[in-house]
Short mmCIF file of C-alpha atoms (C1' of nucleotides) in Angstrom, two decimals:
data_model
loop_
_atom_site.label_atom_id
_atom_site.label_comp_id
_atom_site.label_asym_id
_atom_site.label_seq_id
_atom_site.Cartn_x
_atom_site.Cartn_y
_atom_site.Cartn_z
CA MET A 561 35.46 147.66 171.55
CA ALA A 562 37.37 145.21 173.79
CA GLN A 563 35.95 141.66 173.77
CA SER A 564 32.67 142.66 172.28
CA ASP A 565 30.65 142.63 175.48
CA THR A 566 27.03 142.30 174.64
CA VAL A 567 25.80 144.08 177.77
CA ASP A 568 27.87 147.18 177.12
CA ARG A 569 26.98 147.34 173.50
CA ILE A 570 23.28 147.19 174.39
CA LEU A 571 23.73 149.93 177.02
CA ASP A 572 25.63 152.21 174.62
CA ALA A 573 23.05 151.82 171.87
CA ALA A 574 20.13 152.20 174.28
CA GLU A 575 21.57 155.30 175.87
CA GLU A 576 22.02 157.00 172.50
CA LEU A 577 18.61 156.02 171.13
CA PHE A 578 16.73 156.86 174.20
CA ALA A 579 18.32 160.31 174.26
CA GLU A 580 17.42 160.86 170.61
CA ARG A 581 13.87 159.57 170.60
CA GLY A 582 12.58 159.00 174.12
CA PHE A 583 11.78 155.78 175.86
CA SER A 584 8.49 154.61 174.43
CA GLU A 585 9.51 155.70 170.98
CA THR A 586 12.57 153.52 171.03
CA SER A 587 11.87 149.80 170.41
CA LEU A 588 14.05 146.88 171.52
CA ARG A 589 14.54 145.97 167.90
CA MET A 590 16.07 149.39 167.18
CA ILE A 591 18.38 148.98 170.09
CA THR A 592 19.48 145.40 169.34
CA SER A 593 20.02 146.14 165.69
CA LYS A 594 22.07 149.21 166.46
CA ALA A 595 24.07 147.19 169.00
CA LYS A 596 24.38 144.38 166.56
CA VAL A 597 23.11 141.78 169.00
CA ASN A 598 20.24 139.40 168.96
CA LEU A 599 16.76 140.68 169.90
CA ALA A 600 16.39 138.35 172.83
CA ALA A 601 19.71 139.55 174.38
CA VAL A 602 17.97 142.45 176.17
CA ASN A 603 15.51 140.28 177.96
CA TYR A 604 18.21 137.68 178.66
CA HIS A 605 20.64 140.14 180.24
CA PHE A 606 18.37 142.74 181.73
CA GLY A 607 14.98 140.98 182.09
CA SER A 608 12.80 143.66 180.57
CA LYS A 609 12.83 146.90 178.76
CA ASN A 610 12.14 148.87 181.91
CA ALA A 611 15.01 147.15 183.63
CA LEU A 612 17.24 148.20 180.72
CA ILE A 613 16.14 151.80 181.17
CA HIS A 614 17.11 151.55 184.84
CA ALA A 615 20.49 150.15 183.93
CA VAL A 616 21.18 152.97 181.50
CA PHE A 617 20.56 155.46 184.28
CA ALA A 618 22.41 153.43 186.92
CA ARG A 619 25.55 153.24 184.79
CA PHE A 620 25.88 157.01 184.83
CA LEU A 621 24.11 157.96 188.05
CA THR A 622 25.93 155.67 190.50
CA PRO A 623 29.39 157.09 189.92
CA PHE A 624 27.97 160.57 189.53
CA SER A 625 26.23 160.55 192.87
CA ALA A 626 29.38 159.34 194.54
CA THR A 627 31.40 162.20 192.91
CA LEU A 628 28.73 164.62 193.95
CA GLU A 629 28.65 163.49 197.56
CA LYS A 630 32.45 163.90 197.61
CA ALA A 631 32.18 167.37 196.18
CA PHE A 632 29.64 168.38 198.80
CA ASP A 633 31.85 166.94 201.49
CA GLU A 634 34.84 168.96 200.34
CA LEU A 635 32.70 172.11 199.98
CA GLU A 636 31.20 171.86 203.44
CA GLU A 637 34.56 171.17 204.93
CA SER A 638 36.25 174.07 203.25
CA CYS A 639 33.54 176.36 204.52
CA GLY A 640 34.08 175.48 208.18
CA ASP A 641 30.93 176.29 210.10
CA GLN A 642 29.59 178.73 207.47
CA PRO A 643 27.08 177.19 205.14
CA PRO A 644 28.28 177.14 201.46
CA THR A 645 26.92 179.99 199.34
CA LEU A 646 24.36 179.53 196.57
CA ASN A 647 27.02 180.01 193.89
CA GLN A 648 29.34 177.52 195.49
CA THR A 649 26.56 174.95 195.78
CA LEU A 650 25.47 175.33 192.18
CA TRP A 651 29.08 175.20 190.97
CA ALA A 652 29.74 172.09 192.95
CA LEU A 653 26.90 170.34 191.22
CA THR A 654 27.89 171.72 187.79
CA GLU A 655 31.51 170.65 188.13
CA SER A 656 30.63 167.19 189.31
CA ALA A 657 28.52 166.75 186.22
CA VAL A 658 30.95 168.26 183.77
CA ARG A 659 33.98 166.37 185.15
CA MET A 660 32.45 162.91 185.07
CA PRO A 661 34.57 160.54 182.97
CA GLN A 662 32.80 160.33 179.65
CA ARG A 663 32.53 157.40 177.39
CA ASN A 664 32.56 159.55 174.27
CA GLU A 665 32.50 163.13 173.13
CA LYS A 666 28.74 163.39 173.47
CA GLY A 667 28.85 161.95 176.96
CA ILE A 668 27.36 164.41 179.28
CA SER A 669 24.92 166.03 176.90
CA ILE A 670 23.33 162.64 176.18
CA PHE A 671 22.86 162.09 179.83
CA MET A 672 21.46 165.52 180.50
CA ARG A 673 18.88 164.84 177.88
CA LEU A 674 18.03 161.55 179.51
CA LEU A 675 17.63 163.24 182.86
CA GLY A 676 15.30 165.77 181.31
CA LEU A 677 13.25 163.04 179.66
CA ALA A 678 13.01 161.21 182.95
CA TYR A 679 11.47 164.22 184.45
CA THR A 680 9.05 165.14 181.69
CA GLN A 681 8.16 161.82 180.24
CA SER A 682 6.29 160.68 183.32
CA GLN A 683 7.34 157.05 183.36
CA GLY A 684 6.13 156.01 186.80
CA HIS A 685 8.69 153.18 187.19
CA LEU A 686 11.55 155.41 186.36
CA ARG A 687 10.52 158.06 188.78
CA LYS A 688 10.24 155.52 191.49
CA PHE A 689 13.55 153.91 190.63
CA LEU A 690 15.46 157.25 190.68
CA GLU A 691 13.83 158.39 193.90
CA GLN A 692 14.59 155.15 195.64
CA GLU A 693 18.12 154.80 194.34
CA TYR A 694 19.35 158.38 194.37
CA GLY A 695 17.07 160.29 196.72
CA ASP A 696 19.80 160.93 199.25
CA PRO A 697 22.16 163.19 197.32
CA PHE A 698 19.14 164.99 196.01
CA SER A 699 17.89 165.76 199.52
CA ARG A 700 21.33 166.88 200.49
CA PHE A 701 21.34 169.35 197.59
CA MET A 702 18.00 170.66 198.74
CA ARG A 703 19.34 171.17 202.26
CA LEU A 704 22.34 173.10 200.97
CA LEU A 705 20.02 175.25 198.85
CA LYS A 706 17.95 176.02 201.96
CA ALA A 707 20.97 177.08 203.97
CA ALA A 708 22.26 179.20 201.15
CA THR A 709 19.05 181.24 200.78
CA PRO A 710 17.93 182.02 204.34
CA GLN A 711 16.36 185.23 203.18
CA LEU A 712 13.68 183.36 201.22
CA SER A 713 10.41 182.14 202.74
CA ALA A 714 9.88 178.48 202.53
CA VAL A 715 7.12 178.97 199.80
CA ASP A 716 9.30 181.29 197.75
CA ARG A 717 12.26 178.94 197.93
CA TYR A 718 10.03 175.98 196.99
CA TRP A 719 8.87 177.64 193.82
CA ARG A 720 12.18 179.04 192.87
CA ILE A 721 13.75 175.68 193.15
CA GLN A 722 11.17 174.36 190.78
CA PHE A 723 11.99 177.11 188.39
CA MET A 724 15.65 176.22 188.56
CA LEU A 725 15.01 172.62 187.95
CA GLY A 726 12.74 173.50 185.06
CA ALA A 727 15.24 175.75 183.34
CA THR A 728 17.98 173.12 183.75
CA ALA A 729 16.05 170.04 182.88
CA PHE A 730 14.33 171.64 179.93
CA THR A 731 17.48 173.23 178.48
CA MET A 732 19.57 170.18 178.91
CA SER A 733 16.92 167.89 177.56
CA SER A 734 16.94 169.61 174.27
CA SER A 735 20.47 170.93 174.40
CA ASP A 736 21.63 169.18 171.25
CA ALA A 737 18.76 170.61 169.21
CA LEU A 738 19.22 174.07 170.70
CA ARG A 739 22.97 173.93 169.98
CA ASP A 740 22.30 172.97 166.41
CA ILE A 741 19.77 175.83 165.97
CA LEU A 742 22.25 178.38 167.28
CA GLN A 743 25.03 176.90 165.19
CA ASN A 744 22.93 177.24 162.00
CA LYS A 745 21.77 180.74 162.82
CA THR A 746 25.01 182.31 164.01
CA GLY A 747 27.77 179.78 163.36
CA VAL A 748 28.59 179.85 167.05
CA GLU A 749 29.62 176.52 168.57
CA THR A 750 28.55 175.76 172.15
CA SER A 751 29.73 173.11 174.43
CA VAL A 752 27.68 171.67 177.33
CA GLN A 753 30.23 173.32 179.67
CA GLU A 754 29.47 176.67 178.17
CA ILE A 755 25.75 176.12 178.50
CA ALA A 756 26.24 175.27 182.13
CA MET A 757 28.35 178.40 182.62
CA ARG A 758 25.59 180.47 181.22
CA LEU A 759 22.93 178.70 183.17
CA VAL A 760 24.44 179.05 186.62
CA PRO A 761 24.44 182.87 186.78
CA PHE A 762 20.89 182.91 185.42
CA LEU A 763 19.75 180.57 188.10
CA ALA A 764 21.60 182.31 190.84
CA ALA A 765 20.21 185.69 189.82
CA GLY A 766 16.67 184.32 189.66
CA MET A 767 17.02 182.58 192.94
CA GLN A 768 18.08 185.75 194.63
CA ALA A 769 15.70 188.15 192.94
CA GLU A 770 14.09 190.79 195.06
CA ASP A 771 10.42 190.12 195.04
CA THR A 772 9.46 193.71 194.98
CA MET A 773 8.51 193.01 191.34
CA LEU A 774 5.87 190.63 192.68
CA VAL A 775 3.31 193.40 192.16
CA PRO A 776 2.22 193.59 188.49
CA PRO A 777 2.97 196.86 186.68
CA LYS A 778 0.30 199.47 186.97
CA GLY A 779 -2.51 198.94 184.58
CA SER A 780 -2.22 195.17 184.88
CA LYS A 781 -5.40 193.22 185.19
CA VAL A 782 -3.90 190.38 187.17
CA SER A 783 -4.97 190.68 190.79
CA VAL A 784 -3.36 189.12 193.84
CA ALA A 785 -5.67 186.37 194.97
CA MET B 599 -23.82 168.19 178.02
CA ALA B 600 -25.47 169.99 175.16
CA GLN B 601 -26.09 167.91 171.97
CA SER B 602 -23.35 165.43 172.72
CA ASP B 603 -20.98 166.67 170.10
CA THR B 604 -18.55 163.89 169.32
CA VAL B 605 -15.83 166.17 168.10
CA ASP B 606 -15.68 168.17 171.36
CA ARG B 607 -15.90 165.14 173.56
CA ILE B 608 -12.93 163.63 171.71
CA LEU B 609 -10.98 166.87 172.01
CA ASP B 610 -11.71 167.11 175.75
CA ALA B 611 -10.71 163.56 176.43
CA ALA B 612 -7.57 163.80 174.23
CA GLU B 613 -6.43 167.04 175.86
CA GLU B 614 -6.69 165.60 179.33
CA LEU B 615 -5.06 162.24 178.47
CA PHE B 616 -2.23 163.76 176.41
CA ALA B 617 -1.41 166.10 179.27
CA GLU B 618 -1.46 163.26 181.78
CA ARG B 619 0.50 160.63 179.81
CA GLY B 620 2.16 162.17 176.70
CA PHE B 621 1.29 161.65 173.09
CA SER B 622 2.72 158.23 172.21
CA GLU B 623 1.67 156.79 175.61
CA THR B 624 -1.94 157.65 174.93
CA SER B 625 -3.77 155.39 172.56
CA LEU B 626 -6.83 156.16 170.49
CA ARG B 627 -8.69 153.51 172.34
CA MET B 628 -8.11 155.24 175.68
CA ILE B 629 -9.24 158.53 174.13
CA THR B 630 -12.42 157.15 172.60
CA SER B 631 -13.37 155.12 175.62
CA LYS B 632 -12.90 158.10 177.91
CA ALA B 633 -14.94 160.21 175.49
CA LYS B 634 -17.57 157.47 175.18
CA VAL B 635 -17.45 157.43 171.39
CA ASN B 636 -16.60 154.78 168.91
CA LEU B 637 -12.94 154.03 168.08
CA ALA B 638 -13.36 154.92 164.45
CA ALA B 639 -14.68 158.39 165.31
CA VAL B 640 -11.23 159.82 165.58
CA ASN B 641 -10.21 158.82 162.13
CA TYR B 642 -13.55 159.77 160.72
CA HIS B 643 -13.58 163.32 162.20
CA PHE B 644 -9.87 164.14 162.27
CA GLY B 645 -8.26 161.86 159.78
CA SER B 646 -5.43 160.54 161.98
CA LYS B 647 -3.99 160.59 165.39
CA ASN B 648 -1.43 163.27 164.49
CA ALA B 649 -4.24 165.47 163.10
CA LEU B 650 -6.06 165.09 166.41
CA ILE B 651 -2.99 166.24 168.26
CA HIS B 652 -2.87 169.30 165.99
CA ALA B 653 -6.54 169.96 166.63
CA VAL B 654 -6.08 169.87 170.37
CA PHE B 655 -3.35 172.47 170.09
CA ALA B 656 -5.26 174.59 167.64
CA ARG B 657 -8.36 174.79 169.81
CA PHE B 658 -6.39 176.62 172.50
CA LEU B 659 -3.63 178.22 170.53
CA THR B 660 -5.67 180.04 167.90
CA PRO B 661 -7.73 182.21 170.33
CA PHE B 662 -4.67 182.59 172.52
CA SER B 663 -2.42 183.88 169.81
CA ALA B 664 -5.10 186.46 168.82
CA THR B 665 -5.39 187.63 172.44
CA LEU B 666 -1.66 187.85 172.69
CA GLU B 667 -1.26 189.91 169.49
CA LYS B 668 -3.88 192.34 170.82
CA ALA B 669 -2.02 192.65 174.10
CA PHE B 670 1.23 193.29 172.31
CA ASP B 671 -0.55 195.92 170.18
CA GLU B 672 -1.82 197.74 173.21
CA LEU B 673 1.54 197.55 174.97
CA GLU B 674 3.47 198.95 172.01
CA GLU B 675 0.97 201.72 171.51
CA SER B 676 1.00 202.75 175.21
CA CYS B 677 4.78 202.91 175.02
CA GLY B 678 4.97 205.32 172.21
CA ASP B 679 8.34 205.12 170.48
CA GLN B 680 10.02 203.56 173.56
CA PRO B 681 10.30 199.77 173.37
CA PRO B 682 8.33 198.04 176.15
CA THR B 683 10.42 196.91 179.14
CA LEU B 684 11.25 193.31 179.92
CA ASN B 685 8.79 193.32 182.79
CA GLN B 686 6.01 194.72 180.68
CA THR B 687 6.60 192.22 177.96
CA LEU B 688 6.58 189.31 180.32
CA TRP B 689 3.46 190.54 182.01
CA ALA B 690 1.67 191.02 178.77
CA LEU B 691 2.30 187.32 177.95
CA THR B 692 1.34 186.21 181.41
CA GLU B 693 -1.85 188.10 181.52
CA SER B 694 -2.92 186.90 178.09
CA ALA B 695 -2.39 183.32 179.17
CA VAL B 696 -4.06 183.69 182.51
CA ARG B 697 -7.07 185.56 181.24
CA MET B 698 -7.91 183.09 178.47
CA PRO B 699 -11.43 181.77 178.75
CA GLN B 700 -11.03 178.30 180.31
CA ARG B 701 -13.11 175.32 179.66
CA ASN B 702 -12.68 174.05 183.19
CA GLU B 703 -10.86 174.80 186.41
CA LYS B 704 -7.69 172.91 185.29
CA GLY B 705 -7.78 174.86 182.01
CA ILE B 706 -4.50 176.64 181.68
CA SER B 707 -2.30 174.24 183.58
CA ILE B 708 -3.38 171.43 181.28
CA PHE B 709 -2.38 173.49 178.34
CA MET B 710 0.92 174.55 179.77
CA ARG B 711 1.80 170.91 180.31
CA LEU B 712 0.86 170.20 176.70
CA LEU B 713 3.18 172.98 175.47
CA GLY B 714 5.95 171.55 177.60
CA LEU B 715 5.41 168.15 176.09
CA ALA B 716 5.35 169.51 172.63
CA TYR B 717 8.76 170.90 173.22
CA THR B 718 10.47 167.96 174.93
CA GLN B 719 8.68 165.00 173.28
CA SER B 720 10.27 165.57 169.96
CA GLN B 721 7.33 164.86 167.72
CA GLY B 722 8.54 166.25 164.41
CA HIS B 723 5.09 166.75 162.94
CA LEU B 724 3.94 168.83 165.94
CA ARG B 725 6.98 171.02 165.93
CA LYS B 726 6.45 171.69 162.26
CA PHE B 727 2.73 172.35 162.73
CA LEU B 728 3.24 174.81 165.62
CA GLU B 729 6.04 176.66 163.84
CA GLN B 730 3.95 177.01 160.69
CA GLU B 731 0.71 177.99 162.35
CA TYR B 732 1.85 180.15 165.27
CA GLY B 733 5.36 181.26 164.35
CA ASP B 734 4.36 184.89 163.96
CA PRO B 735 3.36 185.83 167.49
CA PHE B 736 6.32 183.87 168.74
CA SER B 737 8.71 185.85 166.58
CA ARG B 738 7.08 189.02 167.71
CA PHE B 739 7.59 188.05 171.37
CA MET B 740 11.22 187.34 170.54
CA ARG B 741 11.61 190.73 168.92
CA LEU B 742 10.14 192.40 172.05
CA LEU B 743 12.55 190.51 174.20
CA LYS B 744 15.48 191.60 172.06
CA ALA B 745 14.49 195.24 172.28
CA ALA B 746 14.00 194.97 176.04
CA THR B 747 17.44 193.50 176.64
CA PRO B 748 19.80 195.53 174.45
CA GLN B 749 22.67 194.92 176.88
CA LEU B 750 22.80 191.28 176.16
CA SER B 751 24.83 189.69 173.38
CA ALA B 752 22.80 187.71 170.84
CA VAL B 753 24.18 184.45 172.17
CA ASP B 754 23.55 185.34 175.83
CA ARG B 755 20.03 186.38 175.02
CA TYR B 756 19.43 183.16 172.96
CA TRP B 757 20.36 180.89 175.87
CA ARG B 758 18.66 182.94 178.52
CA ILE B 759 15.40 182.82 176.52
CA GLN B 760 15.77 179.07 176.51
CA PHE B 761 16.17 179.10 180.23
CA MET B 762 13.01 181.19 180.61
CA LEU B 763 11.04 178.85 178.37
CA GLY B 764 12.35 175.97 180.37
CA ALA B 765 11.45 177.25 183.77
CA THR B 766 8.03 178.22 182.54
CA ALA B 767 7.09 175.17 180.57
CA PHE B 768 8.44 172.83 183.13
CA THR B 769 6.84 174.45 186.11
CA MET B 770 3.50 175.02 184.45
CA SER B 771 3.48 171.51 182.99
CA SER B 772 3.64 169.99 186.43
CA SER B 773 1.98 172.83 188.36
CA ASP B 774 -0.90 170.64 189.52
CA ALA B 775 1.46 168.07 191.05
CA LEU B 776 3.74 170.72 192.48
CA ARG B 777 0.85 172.64 194.01
CA ASP B 778 -0.38 169.49 195.67
CA ILE B 779 3.06 168.73 197.11
CA LEU B 780 3.29 172.26 198.58
CA GLN B 781 -0.30 171.96 199.88
CA ASN B 782 0.51 168.74 201.69
CA LYS B 783 3.78 169.97 203.17
CA THR B 784 2.77 173.45 204.30
CA GLY B 785 -0.92 173.71 203.89
CA VAL B 786 -0.40 176.73 201.55
CA GLU B 787 -2.81 176.97 198.62
CA THR B 788 -1.40 178.26 195.36
CA SER B 789 -3.23 179.41 192.24
CA VAL B 790 -1.82 179.35 188.72
CA GLN B 791 -1.90 183.15 188.86
CA GLU B 792 0.21 183.17 191.98
CA ILE B 793 2.76 180.88 190.40
CA ALA B 794 2.97 183.20 187.43
CA MET B 795 3.52 186.13 189.78
CA ARG B 796 6.40 184.32 191.38
CA LEU B 797 7.81 183.18 188.09
CA VAL B 798 7.98 186.53 186.38
CA PRO B 799 10.38 188.22 188.81
CA PHE B 800 12.55 185.06 188.79
CA LEU B 801 12.74 185.15 185.04
CA ALA B 802 13.30 188.87 184.80
CA ALA B 803 16.13 188.70 187.36
CA GLY B 804 17.75 185.79 185.56
CA MET B 805 17.41 187.53 182.20
CA GLN B 806 19.12 190.61 183.50
CA ALA B 807 21.78 188.84 185.55
CA GLU B 808 25.23 190.37 185.32
CA ASP B 809 27.45 187.80 183.75
CA THR B 810 30.40 188.61 185.95
CA MET B 811 29.56 185.34 187.63
CA LEU B 812 30.36 183.62 184.40
CA VAL B 813 33.82 182.96 185.79
CA PRO B 814 33.64 179.98 188.18
CA PRO B 815 34.54 180.71 191.77
CA LYS B 816 38.26 180.42 192.63
CA GLY B 817 39.40 176.86 193.02
CA SER B 818 36.94 175.66 190.46
CA LYS B 819 38.22 173.12 187.90
CA VAL B 820 35.87 174.15 185.13
CA SER B 821 37.80 176.09 182.50
CA VAL B 822 36.41 178.47 179.90
CA ALA B 823 36.72 176.74 176.56
"C1'" DG C 611 37.12 114.65 173.98
"C1'" DT C 612 33.32 115.02 176.84
"C1'" DC C 613 30.56 117.33 179.81
"C1'" DT C 614 28.39 121.61 182.10
"C1'" DG C 615 26.79 125.98 182.38
"C1'" DT C 616 26.33 130.19 179.95
"C1'" DT C 617 25.31 132.84 175.93
"C1'" DT C 618 23.47 133.40 171.35
"C1'" DT C 619 20.19 132.50 167.86
"C1'" DA C 620 15.90 132.19 164.83
"C1'" DA C 621 11.39 131.61 165.32
"C1'" DA C 622 7.18 132.17 167.35
"C1'" DC C 623 3.82 134.19 170.77
"C1'" DA C 624 0.42 137.15 172.49
"C1'" DT C 625 -0.94 141.64 172.61
"C1'" DA C 626 -1.66 146.41 171.37
"C1'" DC C 627 -1.59 149.76 168.14
"C1'" DG C 628 -3.48 153.10 164.18
"C1'" DT C 629 -6.27 152.57 160.44
"C1'" DT C 630 -9.93 150.79 157.15
"C1'" DT C 631 -14.14 148.71 155.93
"C1'" DG C 632 -18.97 148.06 154.96
"C1'" DA C 633 -23.11 147.75 156.97
"C1'" DA C 634 -26.49 150.04 160.11
"C1'" DG C 635 -28.54 154.17 162.07
"C1'" DC C 636 -30.09 158.60 161.94
"C1'" DC C 637 -32.45 162.83 160.40
"C1'" DA C 638 -33.97 166.28 157.45
"C1'" DA C 639 -35.72 167.23 152.70
"C1'" DT C 640 -38.47 165.54 149.14
"C1'" DA D 922 -42.79 156.61 152.69
"C1'" DT D 923 -38.51 157.24 150.39
"C1'" DT D 924 -34.39 159.15 149.36
"C1'" DG D 925 -29.56 160.86 150.26
"C1'" DG D 926 -25.90 162.51 153.08
"C1'" DC D 927 -23.68 162.40 157.38
"C1'" DT D 928 -22.50 159.88 161.37
"C1'" DT D 929 -21.99 155.78 164.19
"C1'" DC D 930 -20.79 151.11 164.85
"C1'" DA D 931 -18.68 146.37 165.37
"C1'" DA D 932 -15.39 144.00 163.18
"C1'" DA D 933 -11.45 143.22 160.88
"C1'" DC D 934 -6.75 144.42 158.88
"C1'" DG D 935 -1.90 144.84 158.80
"C1'" DT D 936 1.86 146.01 161.43
"C1'" DA D 937 4.82 146.59 165.41
"C1'" DT D 938 5.69 145.86 169.99
"C1'" DG D 939 7.76 143.28 174.39
"C1'" DT D 940 8.53 138.77 175.65
"C1'" DT D 941 9.22 133.63 175.55
"C1'" DT D 942 10.87 129.34 173.72
"C1'" DA D 943 13.86 125.67 172.49
"C1'" DA D 944 17.49 124.49 169.92
"C1'" DA D 945 22.28 125.68 168.66
"C1'" DA D 946 26.87 127.53 169.65
"C1'" DC D 947 30.29 128.43 172.67
"C1'" DA D 948 33.63 128.27 176.53
"C1'" DG D 949 36.26 126.42 180.25
"C1'" DA D 950 37.02 122.30 183.52
"C1'" DC D 951 38.01 117.79 183.98
#
DNA sequence: GTCTGTTTTAAACATACGTTTGAAGCCAAT
DNA sequence: ATTGGCTTCAAACGTATGTTTAAAACAGAC
């Protein structure tokens, strides 16, 4: 609560509403009324709705990318001249995400959902903003992946990275809903940490799959182009 | 052009625009002007924008689910009393999708993107519509997956299916863009069929991953809850 | 206490949206 | 030629959006 800082109250409300409903589906009036501030406050403090969206991402992503860079530094150092393994790389990313200081109990899952939305909901301005602001740690992650999977051809690696991104972004972007469904069906509670721990082995196994299965089973009508 | 059927022209334009920009970000005015029909035509022929969205999905999904049911029938028959394997099940789905008669060269990739959007862009009405209309083949697919992965716990299977859906929907939904990137970087051409053939082994491997990796590598600070 | 710059407020603005209306157009059957 | 049922059309409706305005409230410095 503190001294009722308007800017933070707006960011908190926006973060939550964006995650629940998406960007275009969330109006400034929803945000300001949830934040209990005047409608004009958003344009006064941020300039525009798009700038507010950027600010929501920056508030999480700036400290996160710093944490991630540090984790990669440590990892590479501890490996000496050997490149880190695939598992180590994926875990470094996962831990950096999970261990981020969280504003509230929902914390990380809200942000995962936002990242997923950023990817799927093709808001040009957001894509450009993220690329420009946080392209470096992303490229570094890509370089680590390349070193960790030397057995893959460039084309194979390219596609499998897309598959990984997809599984992650998609799952995280609806993780709340998915968790609720599972909760209702089986009574099992699932934390974001647990999802991540299930996701990593899945991704690692897929990434390292033998492509002997590339040939369809006999009788299949799909032909190799 | 045939006899300039307004309904089809609207469906074509809507399908393409929805896939490009999402549902809320596509206005009826964009659709009708792309389709070169009057604005009121949508409400006249479909009743509402939501009903138009449903119609776009139904036009593809109805024949597809019929094809898929047939493919599952054949598969189960050819297997006798043995349940189909994971690979067979995934291939049956893939082939049904790939072999659908396509209206144009983009065909399937447009529709994959729409399916991805339907999942992420949480449009309540769409979710309800799809569940109600096409829940049966989906449940059947789930049952086949369950029979093909008896070694997995229900919870593991649940999450891994989500990961599969994610990798698929995400990759396919942006496959055009991804293909172009790869084309520019390496000069390699990739068809949707080829993507599918790379995807299936990835999914199968992830699905069947040993979960011994569930324990983080030593030195990790992530604890099992 | 007055002044100065910042923040908040209520109101309005301009624009875009989905939807509705009622007249006009069309085309086959009478 | 006239009727009757679809279909198209231009125009308008009501509502919601992001943004701007100008006055009011506030805070700290002098």
